[in-house]
Structures are given as structure tokens and as C-alpha cells.
Coordinates of N, CA and C in Angstrom, one line a residue:
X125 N -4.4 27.6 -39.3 CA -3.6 26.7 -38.4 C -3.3 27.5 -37.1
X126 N -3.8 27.0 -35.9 CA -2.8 27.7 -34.7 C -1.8 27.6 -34.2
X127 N -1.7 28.4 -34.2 CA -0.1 29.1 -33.5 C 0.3 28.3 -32.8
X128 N 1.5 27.5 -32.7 CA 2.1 26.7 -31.9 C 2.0 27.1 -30.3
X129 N 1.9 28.2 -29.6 CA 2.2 28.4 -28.2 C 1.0 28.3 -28.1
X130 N -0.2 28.4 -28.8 CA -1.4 28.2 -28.1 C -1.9 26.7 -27.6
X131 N -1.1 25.9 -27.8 CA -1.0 24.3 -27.6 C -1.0 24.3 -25.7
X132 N -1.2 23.3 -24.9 CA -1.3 23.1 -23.9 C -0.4 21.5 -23.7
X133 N 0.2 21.6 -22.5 CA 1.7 20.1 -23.1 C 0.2 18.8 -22.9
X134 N -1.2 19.0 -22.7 CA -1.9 17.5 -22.5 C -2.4 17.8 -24.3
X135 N -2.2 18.6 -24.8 CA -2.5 18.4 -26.3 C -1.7 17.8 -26.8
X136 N -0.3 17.5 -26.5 CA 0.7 16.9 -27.6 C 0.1 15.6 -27.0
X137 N -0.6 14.7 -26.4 CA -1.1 13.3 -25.9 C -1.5 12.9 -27.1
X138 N -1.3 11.6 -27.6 CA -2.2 11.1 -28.8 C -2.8 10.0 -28.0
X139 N -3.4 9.8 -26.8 CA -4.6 9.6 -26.3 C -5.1 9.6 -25.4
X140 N -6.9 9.7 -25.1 CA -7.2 10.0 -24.1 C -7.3 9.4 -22.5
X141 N -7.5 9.3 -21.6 CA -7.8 8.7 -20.0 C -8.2 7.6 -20.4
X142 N -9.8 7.6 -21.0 CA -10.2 6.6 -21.7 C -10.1 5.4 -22.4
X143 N -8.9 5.8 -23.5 CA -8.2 5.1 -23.9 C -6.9 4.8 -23.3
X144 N -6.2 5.4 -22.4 CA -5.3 4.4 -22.1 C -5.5 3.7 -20.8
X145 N -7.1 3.6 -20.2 CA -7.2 2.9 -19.5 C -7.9 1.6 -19.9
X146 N -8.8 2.1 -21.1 CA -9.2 0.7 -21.9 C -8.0 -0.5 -22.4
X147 N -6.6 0.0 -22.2 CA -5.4 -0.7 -23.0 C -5.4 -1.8 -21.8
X148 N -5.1 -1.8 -20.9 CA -5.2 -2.2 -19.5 C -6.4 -3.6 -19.9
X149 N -7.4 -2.8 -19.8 CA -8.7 -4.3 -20.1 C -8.8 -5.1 -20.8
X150 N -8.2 -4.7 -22.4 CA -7.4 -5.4 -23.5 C -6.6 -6.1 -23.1
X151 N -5.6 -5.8 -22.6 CA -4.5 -6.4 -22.4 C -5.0 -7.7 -21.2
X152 N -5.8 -7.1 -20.3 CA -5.9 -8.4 -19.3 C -6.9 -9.4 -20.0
X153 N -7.6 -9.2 -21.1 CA -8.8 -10.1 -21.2 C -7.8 -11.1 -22.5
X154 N -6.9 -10.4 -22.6 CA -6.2 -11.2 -24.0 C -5.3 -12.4 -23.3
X155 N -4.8 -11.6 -22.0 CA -3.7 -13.0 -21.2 C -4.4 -13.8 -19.8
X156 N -5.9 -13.6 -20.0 CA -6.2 -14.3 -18.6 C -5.6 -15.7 -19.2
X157 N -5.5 -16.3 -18.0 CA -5.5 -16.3 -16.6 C -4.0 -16.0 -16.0
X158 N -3.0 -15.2 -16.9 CA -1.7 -15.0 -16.5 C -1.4 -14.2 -15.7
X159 N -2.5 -13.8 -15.3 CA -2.5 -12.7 -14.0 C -1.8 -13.3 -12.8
X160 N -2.9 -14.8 -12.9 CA -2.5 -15.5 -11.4 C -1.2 -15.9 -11.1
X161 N -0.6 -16.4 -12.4 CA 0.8 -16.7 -12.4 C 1.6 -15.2 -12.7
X162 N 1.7 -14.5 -12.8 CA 2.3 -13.6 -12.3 C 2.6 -12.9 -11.0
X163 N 1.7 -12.9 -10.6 CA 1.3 -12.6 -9.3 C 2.2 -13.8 -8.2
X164 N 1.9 -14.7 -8.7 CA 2.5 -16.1 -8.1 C 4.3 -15.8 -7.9
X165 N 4.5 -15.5 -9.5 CA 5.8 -15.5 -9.8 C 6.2 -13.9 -9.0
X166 N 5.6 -13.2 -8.4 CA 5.8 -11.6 -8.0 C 6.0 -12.1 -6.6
X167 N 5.4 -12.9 -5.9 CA 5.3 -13.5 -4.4 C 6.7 -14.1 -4.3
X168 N 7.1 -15.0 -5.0 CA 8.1 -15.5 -5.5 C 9.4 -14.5 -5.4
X169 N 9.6 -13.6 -5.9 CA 10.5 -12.7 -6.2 C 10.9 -12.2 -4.8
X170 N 9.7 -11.0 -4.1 CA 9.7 -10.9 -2.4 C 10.3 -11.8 -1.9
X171 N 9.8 -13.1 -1.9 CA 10.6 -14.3 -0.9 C 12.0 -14.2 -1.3
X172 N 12.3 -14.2 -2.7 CA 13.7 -14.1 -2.8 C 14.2 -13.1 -2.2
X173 N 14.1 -11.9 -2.3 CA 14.5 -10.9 -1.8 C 14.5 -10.7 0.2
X174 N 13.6 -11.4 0.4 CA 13.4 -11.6 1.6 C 14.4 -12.5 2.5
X175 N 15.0 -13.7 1.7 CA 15.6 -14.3 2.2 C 16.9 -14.7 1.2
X176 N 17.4 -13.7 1.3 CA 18.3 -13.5 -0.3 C 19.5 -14.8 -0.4
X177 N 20.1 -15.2 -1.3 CA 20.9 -16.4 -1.1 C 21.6 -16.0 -2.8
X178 N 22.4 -16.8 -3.3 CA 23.2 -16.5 -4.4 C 22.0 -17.4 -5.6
X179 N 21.7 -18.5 -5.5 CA 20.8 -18.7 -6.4 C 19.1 -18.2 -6.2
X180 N 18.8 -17.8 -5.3 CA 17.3 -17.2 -5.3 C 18.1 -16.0 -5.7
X181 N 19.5 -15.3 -5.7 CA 19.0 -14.0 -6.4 C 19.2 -13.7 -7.9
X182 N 19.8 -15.1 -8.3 CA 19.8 -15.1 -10.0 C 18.3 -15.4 -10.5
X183 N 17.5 -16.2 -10.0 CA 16.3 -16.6 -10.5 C 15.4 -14.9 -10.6
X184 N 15.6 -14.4 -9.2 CA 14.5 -13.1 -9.1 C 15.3 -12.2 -10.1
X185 N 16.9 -12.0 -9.8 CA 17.5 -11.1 -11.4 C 16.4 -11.7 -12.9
X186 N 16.8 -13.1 -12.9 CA 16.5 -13.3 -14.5 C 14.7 -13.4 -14.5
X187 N 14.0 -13.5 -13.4 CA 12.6 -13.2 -13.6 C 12.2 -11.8 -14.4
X188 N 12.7 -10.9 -13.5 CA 12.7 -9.9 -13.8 C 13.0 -9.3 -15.1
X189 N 14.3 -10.4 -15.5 CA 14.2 -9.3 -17.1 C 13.7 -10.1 -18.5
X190 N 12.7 -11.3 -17.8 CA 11.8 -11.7 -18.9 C 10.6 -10.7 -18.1
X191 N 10.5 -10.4 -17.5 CA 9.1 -9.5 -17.3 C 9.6 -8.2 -18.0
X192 N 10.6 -7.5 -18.0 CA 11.1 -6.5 -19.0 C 10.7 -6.5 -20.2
X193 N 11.7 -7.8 -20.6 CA 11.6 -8.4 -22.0 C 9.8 -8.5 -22.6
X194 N 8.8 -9.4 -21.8 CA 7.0 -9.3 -22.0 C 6.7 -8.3 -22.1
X195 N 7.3 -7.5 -21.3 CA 6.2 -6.2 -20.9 C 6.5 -5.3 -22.7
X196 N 7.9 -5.2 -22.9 CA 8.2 -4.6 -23.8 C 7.4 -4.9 -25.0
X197 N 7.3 -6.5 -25.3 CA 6.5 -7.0 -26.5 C 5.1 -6.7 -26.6
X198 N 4.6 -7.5 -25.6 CA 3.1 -7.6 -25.1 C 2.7 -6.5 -24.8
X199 N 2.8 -5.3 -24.0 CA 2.2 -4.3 -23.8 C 2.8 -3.2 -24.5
X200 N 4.0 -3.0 -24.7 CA 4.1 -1.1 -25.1 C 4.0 -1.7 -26.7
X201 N 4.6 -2.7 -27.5 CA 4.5 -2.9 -28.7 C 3.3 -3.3 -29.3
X202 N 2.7 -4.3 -28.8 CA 1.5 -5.1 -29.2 C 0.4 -3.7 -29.2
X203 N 0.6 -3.1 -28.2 CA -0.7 -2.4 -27.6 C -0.7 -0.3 -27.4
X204 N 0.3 -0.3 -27.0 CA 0.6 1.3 -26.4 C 0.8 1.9 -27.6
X205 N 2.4 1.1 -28.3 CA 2.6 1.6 -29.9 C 1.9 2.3 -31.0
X206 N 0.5 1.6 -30.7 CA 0.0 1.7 -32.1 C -0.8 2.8 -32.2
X207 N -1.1 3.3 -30.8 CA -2.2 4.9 -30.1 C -1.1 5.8 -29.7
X208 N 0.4 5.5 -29.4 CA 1.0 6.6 -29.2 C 2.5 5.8 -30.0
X209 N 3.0 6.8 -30.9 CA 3.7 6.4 -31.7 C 5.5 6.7 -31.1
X210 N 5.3 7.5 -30.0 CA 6.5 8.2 -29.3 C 7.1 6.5 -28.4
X211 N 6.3 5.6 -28.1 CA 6.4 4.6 -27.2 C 7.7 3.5 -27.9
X212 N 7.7 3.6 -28.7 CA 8.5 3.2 -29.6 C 10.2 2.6 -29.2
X213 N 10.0 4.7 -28.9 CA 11.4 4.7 -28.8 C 12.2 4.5 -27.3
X214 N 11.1 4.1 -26.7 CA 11.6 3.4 -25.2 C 11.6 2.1 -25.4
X215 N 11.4 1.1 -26.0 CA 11.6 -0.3 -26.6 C 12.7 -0.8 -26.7
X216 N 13.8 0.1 -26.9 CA 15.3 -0.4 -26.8 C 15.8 0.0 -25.2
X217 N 15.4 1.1 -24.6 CA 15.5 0.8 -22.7 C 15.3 -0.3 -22.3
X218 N 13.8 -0.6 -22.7 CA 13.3 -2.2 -22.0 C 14.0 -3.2 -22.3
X219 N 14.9 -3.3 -23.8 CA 15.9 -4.4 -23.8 C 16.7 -4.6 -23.1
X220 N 17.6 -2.9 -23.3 CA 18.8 -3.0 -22.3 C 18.7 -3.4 -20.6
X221 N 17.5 -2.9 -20.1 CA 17.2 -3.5 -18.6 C 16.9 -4.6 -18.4
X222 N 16.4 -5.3 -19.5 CA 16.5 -6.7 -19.6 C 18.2 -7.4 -19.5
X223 N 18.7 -7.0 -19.8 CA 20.2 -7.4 -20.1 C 21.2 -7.0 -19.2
X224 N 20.7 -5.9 -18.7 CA 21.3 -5.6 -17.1 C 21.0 -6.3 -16.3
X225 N 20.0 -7.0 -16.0 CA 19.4 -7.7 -14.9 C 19.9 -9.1 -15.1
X226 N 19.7 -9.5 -16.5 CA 20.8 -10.7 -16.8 C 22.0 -10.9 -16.3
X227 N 22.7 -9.5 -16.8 CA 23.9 -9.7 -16.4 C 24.4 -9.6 -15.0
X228 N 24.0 -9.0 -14.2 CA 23.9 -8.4 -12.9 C 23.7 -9.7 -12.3
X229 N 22.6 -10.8 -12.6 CA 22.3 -12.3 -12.3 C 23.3 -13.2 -12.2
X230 N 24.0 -13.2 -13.2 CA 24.9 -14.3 -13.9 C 26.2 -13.9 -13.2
X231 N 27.1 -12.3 -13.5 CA 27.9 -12.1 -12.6 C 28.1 -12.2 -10.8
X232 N 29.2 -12.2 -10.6 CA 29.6 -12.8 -9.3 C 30.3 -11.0 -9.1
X233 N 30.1 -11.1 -7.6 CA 30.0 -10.1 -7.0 C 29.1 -8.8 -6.3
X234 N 27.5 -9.2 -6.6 CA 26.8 -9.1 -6.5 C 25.9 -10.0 -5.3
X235 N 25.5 -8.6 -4.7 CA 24.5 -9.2 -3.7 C 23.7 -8.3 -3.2
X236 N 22.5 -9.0 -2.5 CA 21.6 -8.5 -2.0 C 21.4 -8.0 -0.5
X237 N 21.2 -6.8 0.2 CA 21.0 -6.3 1.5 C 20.5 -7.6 2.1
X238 N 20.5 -8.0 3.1 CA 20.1 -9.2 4.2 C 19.8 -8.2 5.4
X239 N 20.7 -7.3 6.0 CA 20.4 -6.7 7.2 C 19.6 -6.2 7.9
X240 N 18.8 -7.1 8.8 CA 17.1 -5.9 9.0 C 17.1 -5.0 9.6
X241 N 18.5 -4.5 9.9 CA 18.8 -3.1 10.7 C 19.0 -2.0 9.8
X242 N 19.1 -2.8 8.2 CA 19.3 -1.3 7.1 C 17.9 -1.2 7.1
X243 N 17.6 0.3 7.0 CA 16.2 0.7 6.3 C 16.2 0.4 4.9
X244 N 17.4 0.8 4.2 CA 16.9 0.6 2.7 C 16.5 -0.6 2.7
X245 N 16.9 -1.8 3.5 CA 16.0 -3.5 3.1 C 14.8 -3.1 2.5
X246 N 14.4 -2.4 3.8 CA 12.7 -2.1 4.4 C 12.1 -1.2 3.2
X247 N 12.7 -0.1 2.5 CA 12.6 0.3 1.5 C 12.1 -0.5 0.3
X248 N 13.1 -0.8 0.2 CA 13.3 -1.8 -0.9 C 12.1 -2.6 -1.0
X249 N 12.2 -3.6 -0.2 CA 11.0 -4.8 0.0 C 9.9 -4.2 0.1
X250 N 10.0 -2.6 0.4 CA 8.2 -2.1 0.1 C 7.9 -2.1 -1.1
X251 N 8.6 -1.6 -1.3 CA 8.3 -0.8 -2.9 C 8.1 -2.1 -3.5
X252 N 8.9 -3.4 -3.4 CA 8.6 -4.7 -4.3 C 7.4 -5.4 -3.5
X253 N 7.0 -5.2 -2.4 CA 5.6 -5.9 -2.0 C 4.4 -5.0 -2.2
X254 N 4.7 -3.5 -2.4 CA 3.3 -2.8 -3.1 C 3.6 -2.9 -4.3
X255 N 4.3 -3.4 -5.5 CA 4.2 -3.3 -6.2 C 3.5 -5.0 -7.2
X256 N 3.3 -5.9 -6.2 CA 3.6 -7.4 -6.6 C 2.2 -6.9 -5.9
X257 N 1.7 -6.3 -4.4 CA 0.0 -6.9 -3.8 C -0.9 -5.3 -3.7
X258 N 0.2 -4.0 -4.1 CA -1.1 -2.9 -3.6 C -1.1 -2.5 -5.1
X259 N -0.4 -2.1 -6.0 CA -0.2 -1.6 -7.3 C -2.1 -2.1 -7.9
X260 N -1.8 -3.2 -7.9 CA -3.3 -4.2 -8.9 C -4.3 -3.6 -8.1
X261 N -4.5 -3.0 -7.3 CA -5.9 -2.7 -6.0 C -5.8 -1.3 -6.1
X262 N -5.1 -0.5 -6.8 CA -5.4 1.0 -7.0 C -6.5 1.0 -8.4
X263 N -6.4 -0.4 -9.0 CA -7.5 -0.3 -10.7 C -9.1 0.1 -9.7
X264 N -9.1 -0.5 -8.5 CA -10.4 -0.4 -8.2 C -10.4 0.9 -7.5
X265 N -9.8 1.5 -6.6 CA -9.4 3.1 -6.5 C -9.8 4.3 -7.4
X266 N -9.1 4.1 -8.7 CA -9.7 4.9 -9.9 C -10.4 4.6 -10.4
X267 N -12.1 3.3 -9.8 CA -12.8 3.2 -10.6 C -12.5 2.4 -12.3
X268 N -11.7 2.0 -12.2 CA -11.6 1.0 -13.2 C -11.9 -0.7 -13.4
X269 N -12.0 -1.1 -11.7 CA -12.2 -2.5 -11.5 C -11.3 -3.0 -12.0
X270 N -11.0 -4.2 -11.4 CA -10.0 -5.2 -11.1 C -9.8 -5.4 -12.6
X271 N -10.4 -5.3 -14.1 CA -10.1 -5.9 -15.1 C -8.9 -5.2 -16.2
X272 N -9.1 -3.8 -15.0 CA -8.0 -2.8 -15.7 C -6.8 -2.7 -14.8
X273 N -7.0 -3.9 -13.8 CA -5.7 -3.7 -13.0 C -4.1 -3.9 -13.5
X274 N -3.0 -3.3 -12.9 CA -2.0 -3.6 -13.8 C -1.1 -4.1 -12.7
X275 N -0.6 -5.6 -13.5 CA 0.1 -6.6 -12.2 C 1.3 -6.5 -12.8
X276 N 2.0 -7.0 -12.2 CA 3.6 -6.8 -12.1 C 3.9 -8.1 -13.4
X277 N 4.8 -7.7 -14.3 CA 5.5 -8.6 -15.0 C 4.3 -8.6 -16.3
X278 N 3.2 -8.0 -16.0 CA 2.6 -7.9 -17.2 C 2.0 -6.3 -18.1
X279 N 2.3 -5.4 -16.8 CA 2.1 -4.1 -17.6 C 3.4 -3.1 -16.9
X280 N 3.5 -1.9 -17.4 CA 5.0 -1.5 -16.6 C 5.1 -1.0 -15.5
X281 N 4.4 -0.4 -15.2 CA 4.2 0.8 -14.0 C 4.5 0.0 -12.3
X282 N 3.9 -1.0 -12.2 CA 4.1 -2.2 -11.1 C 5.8 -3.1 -11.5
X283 N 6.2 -3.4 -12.8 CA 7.4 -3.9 -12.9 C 8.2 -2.4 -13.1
X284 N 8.5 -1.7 -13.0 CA 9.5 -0.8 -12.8 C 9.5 -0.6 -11.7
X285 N 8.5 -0.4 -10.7 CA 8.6 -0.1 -9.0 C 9.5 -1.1 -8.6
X286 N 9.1 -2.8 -8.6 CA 9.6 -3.8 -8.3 C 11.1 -3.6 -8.4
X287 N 11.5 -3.0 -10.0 CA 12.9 -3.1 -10.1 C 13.5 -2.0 -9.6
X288 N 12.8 -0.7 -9.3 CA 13.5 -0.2 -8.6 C 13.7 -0.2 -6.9
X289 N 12.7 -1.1 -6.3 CA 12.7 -1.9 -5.0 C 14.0 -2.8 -4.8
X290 N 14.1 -3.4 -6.2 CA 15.8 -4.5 -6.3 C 16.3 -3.9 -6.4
X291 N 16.7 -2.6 -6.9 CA 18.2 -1.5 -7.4 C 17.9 -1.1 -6.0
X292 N 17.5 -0.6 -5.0 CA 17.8 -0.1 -3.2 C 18.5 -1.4 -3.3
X293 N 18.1 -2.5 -3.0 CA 18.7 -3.9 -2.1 C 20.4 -4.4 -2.7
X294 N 20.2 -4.2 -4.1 CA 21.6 -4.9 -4.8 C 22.6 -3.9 -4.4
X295 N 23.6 -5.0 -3.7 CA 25.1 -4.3 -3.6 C 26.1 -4.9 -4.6
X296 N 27.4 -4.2 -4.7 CA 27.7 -2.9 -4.5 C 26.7 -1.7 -5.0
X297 N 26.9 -0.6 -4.8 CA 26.0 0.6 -5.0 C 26.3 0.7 -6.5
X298 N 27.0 1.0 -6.9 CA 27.4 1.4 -8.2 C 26.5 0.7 -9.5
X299 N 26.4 -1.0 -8.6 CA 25.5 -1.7 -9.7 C 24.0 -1.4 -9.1
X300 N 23.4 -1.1 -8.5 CA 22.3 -0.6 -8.0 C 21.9 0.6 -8.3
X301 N 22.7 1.8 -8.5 CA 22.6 2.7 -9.2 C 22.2 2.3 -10.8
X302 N 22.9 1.6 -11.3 CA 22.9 1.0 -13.0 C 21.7 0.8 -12.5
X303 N 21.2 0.1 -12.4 CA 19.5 -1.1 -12.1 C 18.7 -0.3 -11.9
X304 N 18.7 1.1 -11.2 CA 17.7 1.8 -11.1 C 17.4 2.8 -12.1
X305 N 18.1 3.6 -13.2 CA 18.0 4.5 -14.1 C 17.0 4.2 -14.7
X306 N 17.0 2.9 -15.6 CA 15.8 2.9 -16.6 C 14.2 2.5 -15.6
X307 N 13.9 2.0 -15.1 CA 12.7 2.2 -14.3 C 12.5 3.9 -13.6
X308 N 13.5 4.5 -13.0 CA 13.0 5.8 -12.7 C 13.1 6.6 -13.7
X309 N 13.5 6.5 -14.8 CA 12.8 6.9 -16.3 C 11.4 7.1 -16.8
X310 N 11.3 5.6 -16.8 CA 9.8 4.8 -17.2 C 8.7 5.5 -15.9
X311 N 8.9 5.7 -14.9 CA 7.9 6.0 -14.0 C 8.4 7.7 -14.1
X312 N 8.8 8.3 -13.9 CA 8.7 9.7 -14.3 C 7.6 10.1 -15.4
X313 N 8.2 9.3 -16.5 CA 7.7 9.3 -17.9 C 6.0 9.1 -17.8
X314 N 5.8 8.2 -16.8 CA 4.2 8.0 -16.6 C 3.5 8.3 -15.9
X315 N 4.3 9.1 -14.8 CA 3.3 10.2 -13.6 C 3.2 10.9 -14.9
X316 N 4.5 11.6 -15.7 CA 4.1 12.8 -16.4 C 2.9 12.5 -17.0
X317 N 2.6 11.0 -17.9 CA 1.5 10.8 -18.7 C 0.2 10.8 -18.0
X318 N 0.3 10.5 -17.1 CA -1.0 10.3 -15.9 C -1.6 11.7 -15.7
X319 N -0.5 12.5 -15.2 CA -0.7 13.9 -14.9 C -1.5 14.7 -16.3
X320 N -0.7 14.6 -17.5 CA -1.6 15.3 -18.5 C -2.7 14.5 -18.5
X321 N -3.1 13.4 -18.2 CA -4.1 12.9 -18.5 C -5.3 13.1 -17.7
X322 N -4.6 13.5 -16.6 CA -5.5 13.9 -15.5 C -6.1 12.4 -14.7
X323 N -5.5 11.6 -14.7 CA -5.4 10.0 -14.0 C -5.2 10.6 -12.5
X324 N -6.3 9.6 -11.9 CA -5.8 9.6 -10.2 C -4.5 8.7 -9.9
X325 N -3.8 9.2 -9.3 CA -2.4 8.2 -8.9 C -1.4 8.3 -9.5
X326 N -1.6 9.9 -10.6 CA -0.1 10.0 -11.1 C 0.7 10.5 -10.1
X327 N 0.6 10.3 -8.7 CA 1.5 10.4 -7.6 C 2.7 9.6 -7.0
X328 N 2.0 8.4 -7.8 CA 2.5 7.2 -7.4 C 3.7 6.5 -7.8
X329 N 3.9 6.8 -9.3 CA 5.5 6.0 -9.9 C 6.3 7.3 -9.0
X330 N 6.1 8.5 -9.2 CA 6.8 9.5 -8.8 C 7.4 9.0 -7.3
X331 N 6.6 8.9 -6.8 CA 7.0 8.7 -4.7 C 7.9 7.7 -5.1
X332 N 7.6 6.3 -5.9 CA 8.5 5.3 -5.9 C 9.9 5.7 -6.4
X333 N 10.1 6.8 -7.4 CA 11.1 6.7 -7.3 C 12.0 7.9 -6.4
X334 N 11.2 8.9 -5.9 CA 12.0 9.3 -4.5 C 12.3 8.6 -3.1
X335 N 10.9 7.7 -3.3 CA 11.7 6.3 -2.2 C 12.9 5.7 -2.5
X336 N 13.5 5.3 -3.6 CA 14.0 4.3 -4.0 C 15.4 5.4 -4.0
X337 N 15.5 6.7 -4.5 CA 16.4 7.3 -4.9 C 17.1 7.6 -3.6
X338 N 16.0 8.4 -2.6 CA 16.5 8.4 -1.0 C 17.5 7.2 -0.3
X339 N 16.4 6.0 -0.4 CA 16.9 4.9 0.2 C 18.5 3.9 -0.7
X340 N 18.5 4.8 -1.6 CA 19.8 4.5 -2.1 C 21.0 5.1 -1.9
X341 N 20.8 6.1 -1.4 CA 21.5 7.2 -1.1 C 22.0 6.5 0.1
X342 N 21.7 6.0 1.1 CA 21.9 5.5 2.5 C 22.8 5.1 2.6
X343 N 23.6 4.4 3.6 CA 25.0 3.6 3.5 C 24.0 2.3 3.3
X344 N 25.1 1.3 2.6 CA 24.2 0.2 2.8 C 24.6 -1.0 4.0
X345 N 23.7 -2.4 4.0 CA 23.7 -2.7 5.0 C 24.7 -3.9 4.7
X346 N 24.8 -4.6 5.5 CA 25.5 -6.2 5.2 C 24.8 -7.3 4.7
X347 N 25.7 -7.8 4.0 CA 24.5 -9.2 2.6 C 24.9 -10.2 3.7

């Protein structure tokens, strides 16, 4: 048996590039055509945020934490679970952010940046419009083609950016800070997986959440 230190941290992976890009192609060939409606429903969300109001920001809250809630079933459970057994135990995060976002929805006192003079808007609404139209167009970047692309609301990496694009925008700070912990979790967690894996674009959850962490930092603007 070898010696424990002779291990390398991409050996503790229980699987390969290969395989967790094949999950991706599974996963889209099992839910077409729900791409388009996602995508639909991700355009949707931006406008809300774009033109923020008290009920477009409960709809884009409660969008978002049935895309939590999917993503949790349909992809880490149905699919990630069963090749990596550690996935598991982030299944109860994805509830709880579901239930933040609910609640955050339904409560009063909450609002969204409006001011086109704050940057974090501009922040914000990037991170949720590359994550709704550039995120899916990196599948063809690494050579995977469009079938392994991952759209928002249906795999995580693109719905945690989004949500951390809403945690910059939602005021007060305090509930914005809440909103953003478990997505810059989840994207930490998968540059790391990318990076052992040696994936092009484990660069990418990472920036999003030093965008999002910077631009929250900021004073914020007026709702």
C-alpha cells in the first residue's frame, strides 16, 4: 500500500476531465429542449434586475431558488452523486439557498440597486448577463460543443454566478452578504475541481466571486 504523502490532492478526484464533462452531455440530452426555456427564464431574470420593481424582484428571488432547488435534484443528485460521493454533502447548502432566496423574496425590506451611477449595479448585472449568455459559449472554448454547455438554472457553475450577481445588487448589505456565501462556496469548490482536473476555465467561478466580493464591498447605490 502507498504511503499516504505520496498521494497528489488531483488523486483524491473520483473522476476524470472526461467524465465530468461527459455529465454535462447527459444531463443536456436528458432535458432538451429545457435549455431554451431556461435561458428564456435567465433573460427574464436580467430584465428584472435591470428594471428592478417590488414584484419583478420577488419573481427573479423565487426563480432563482427553484433553479437552486433543480439544480440540486437534477444535476448534483441524479448525476454528480453517484461518480463523486463527497457531492452529497453540499445538497443541504443548495436547500438552504433555496430558502434564502425565498425568504429574502417574500420579506419586505429588501431591495434591489437601481442607480446607474453605482458600479456594483454594473457588477452585478455582469456577472448575471455572462452568466445567463457567455457562461453556455465557454462549452465551445474548451472544445466540448454546445451539447456540453452549462446554462443557468440547469447546471451550477452559471446559477451560482447569477446569484452571486443578485447578492452585489440586494440591499440592505447585510442580506446581500447572506445571498452570497453559499454560491462563493460552490464556485471556489469548482475552480478547485476544474483546476485538479486540469479543465480550461477553472479561472472563471474564481474571478466571479472576487468580482462580486469587491463590488460588494462598495457603498451601495440608491433602490
Amino acid at each position: 500500500m502507498s504511503e499516504w504523502w505520496t498521494y497528489r490532492p488531483g488523486d483524491l478526484l473520483m473522476v476524470s476531465l472526461r467524465v465530468y464533462e461527459r455529465l454535462f452531455v447527459l444531463h443536456n440530452q436528458a432535458l432538451w429542449p429545457a435549455q431554451w426555456l431556461a435561458l428564456a427564464l435567465g433573460a427574464g431574470l436580467l430584465l428584472a434586475l435591470w428594471r428592478p420593481g417590488a414584484g419583478r424582484r420577488r419573481l427573479a428571488l423565487a426563480g432563482l431558488a427553484a433553479g437552486w432547488g433543480f439544480v440540486a435534484w437534477a444535476f448534483l443528485w441524479q448525476r454528480y452523486a453517484p461518480v463523486n460521493w463527497g457531492i452529497r454533502y453540499l445538497l443541504p447548502l443548495f436547500a438552504l439557498q433555496a430558502l434564502l432566496l425565498l425568504v429574502l423574496g417574500l420579506g419586505r425590506g429588501v431591495r434591489v440597486t437601481a442607480s446607474r451611477r453605482a458600479p456594483a449595479r454594473w457588477a452585478g448585472l455582469g456577472l448575471v448577463a455572462y452568466a445567463v449568455f457567455g457562461h453556455p459559449l465557454t462549452a465551445l472554448l474548451h472544445g466540448r460543443g454546445l451539447a456540453g454547455a452549462e446554462v443557468i438554472g440547469l447546471a451550477p457553475d452559471p446559477l451560482a454566478i447569477a446569484t452571486l450577481g443578485v447578492a452585489v445588487l440586494v440591499q440592505p448589505a447585510r442580506r446581500g452578504w447572506a445571498l452570497l456565501a453559499i454560491p462563493a462556496l460552490w464556485c471556489l469548490t469548482s475552480a478547485a475541481t476544474l483546476l485538479l482536473l486540469g479543465a480550461p476555465g477553472a479561472w472563471l467561478p474564481l474571478a466571479a466571486v472576487v468580482i462580486a466580493v469587491a463590488a460588494r464591498w462598495r457603498p451601495p447605490g440608491r433602490a
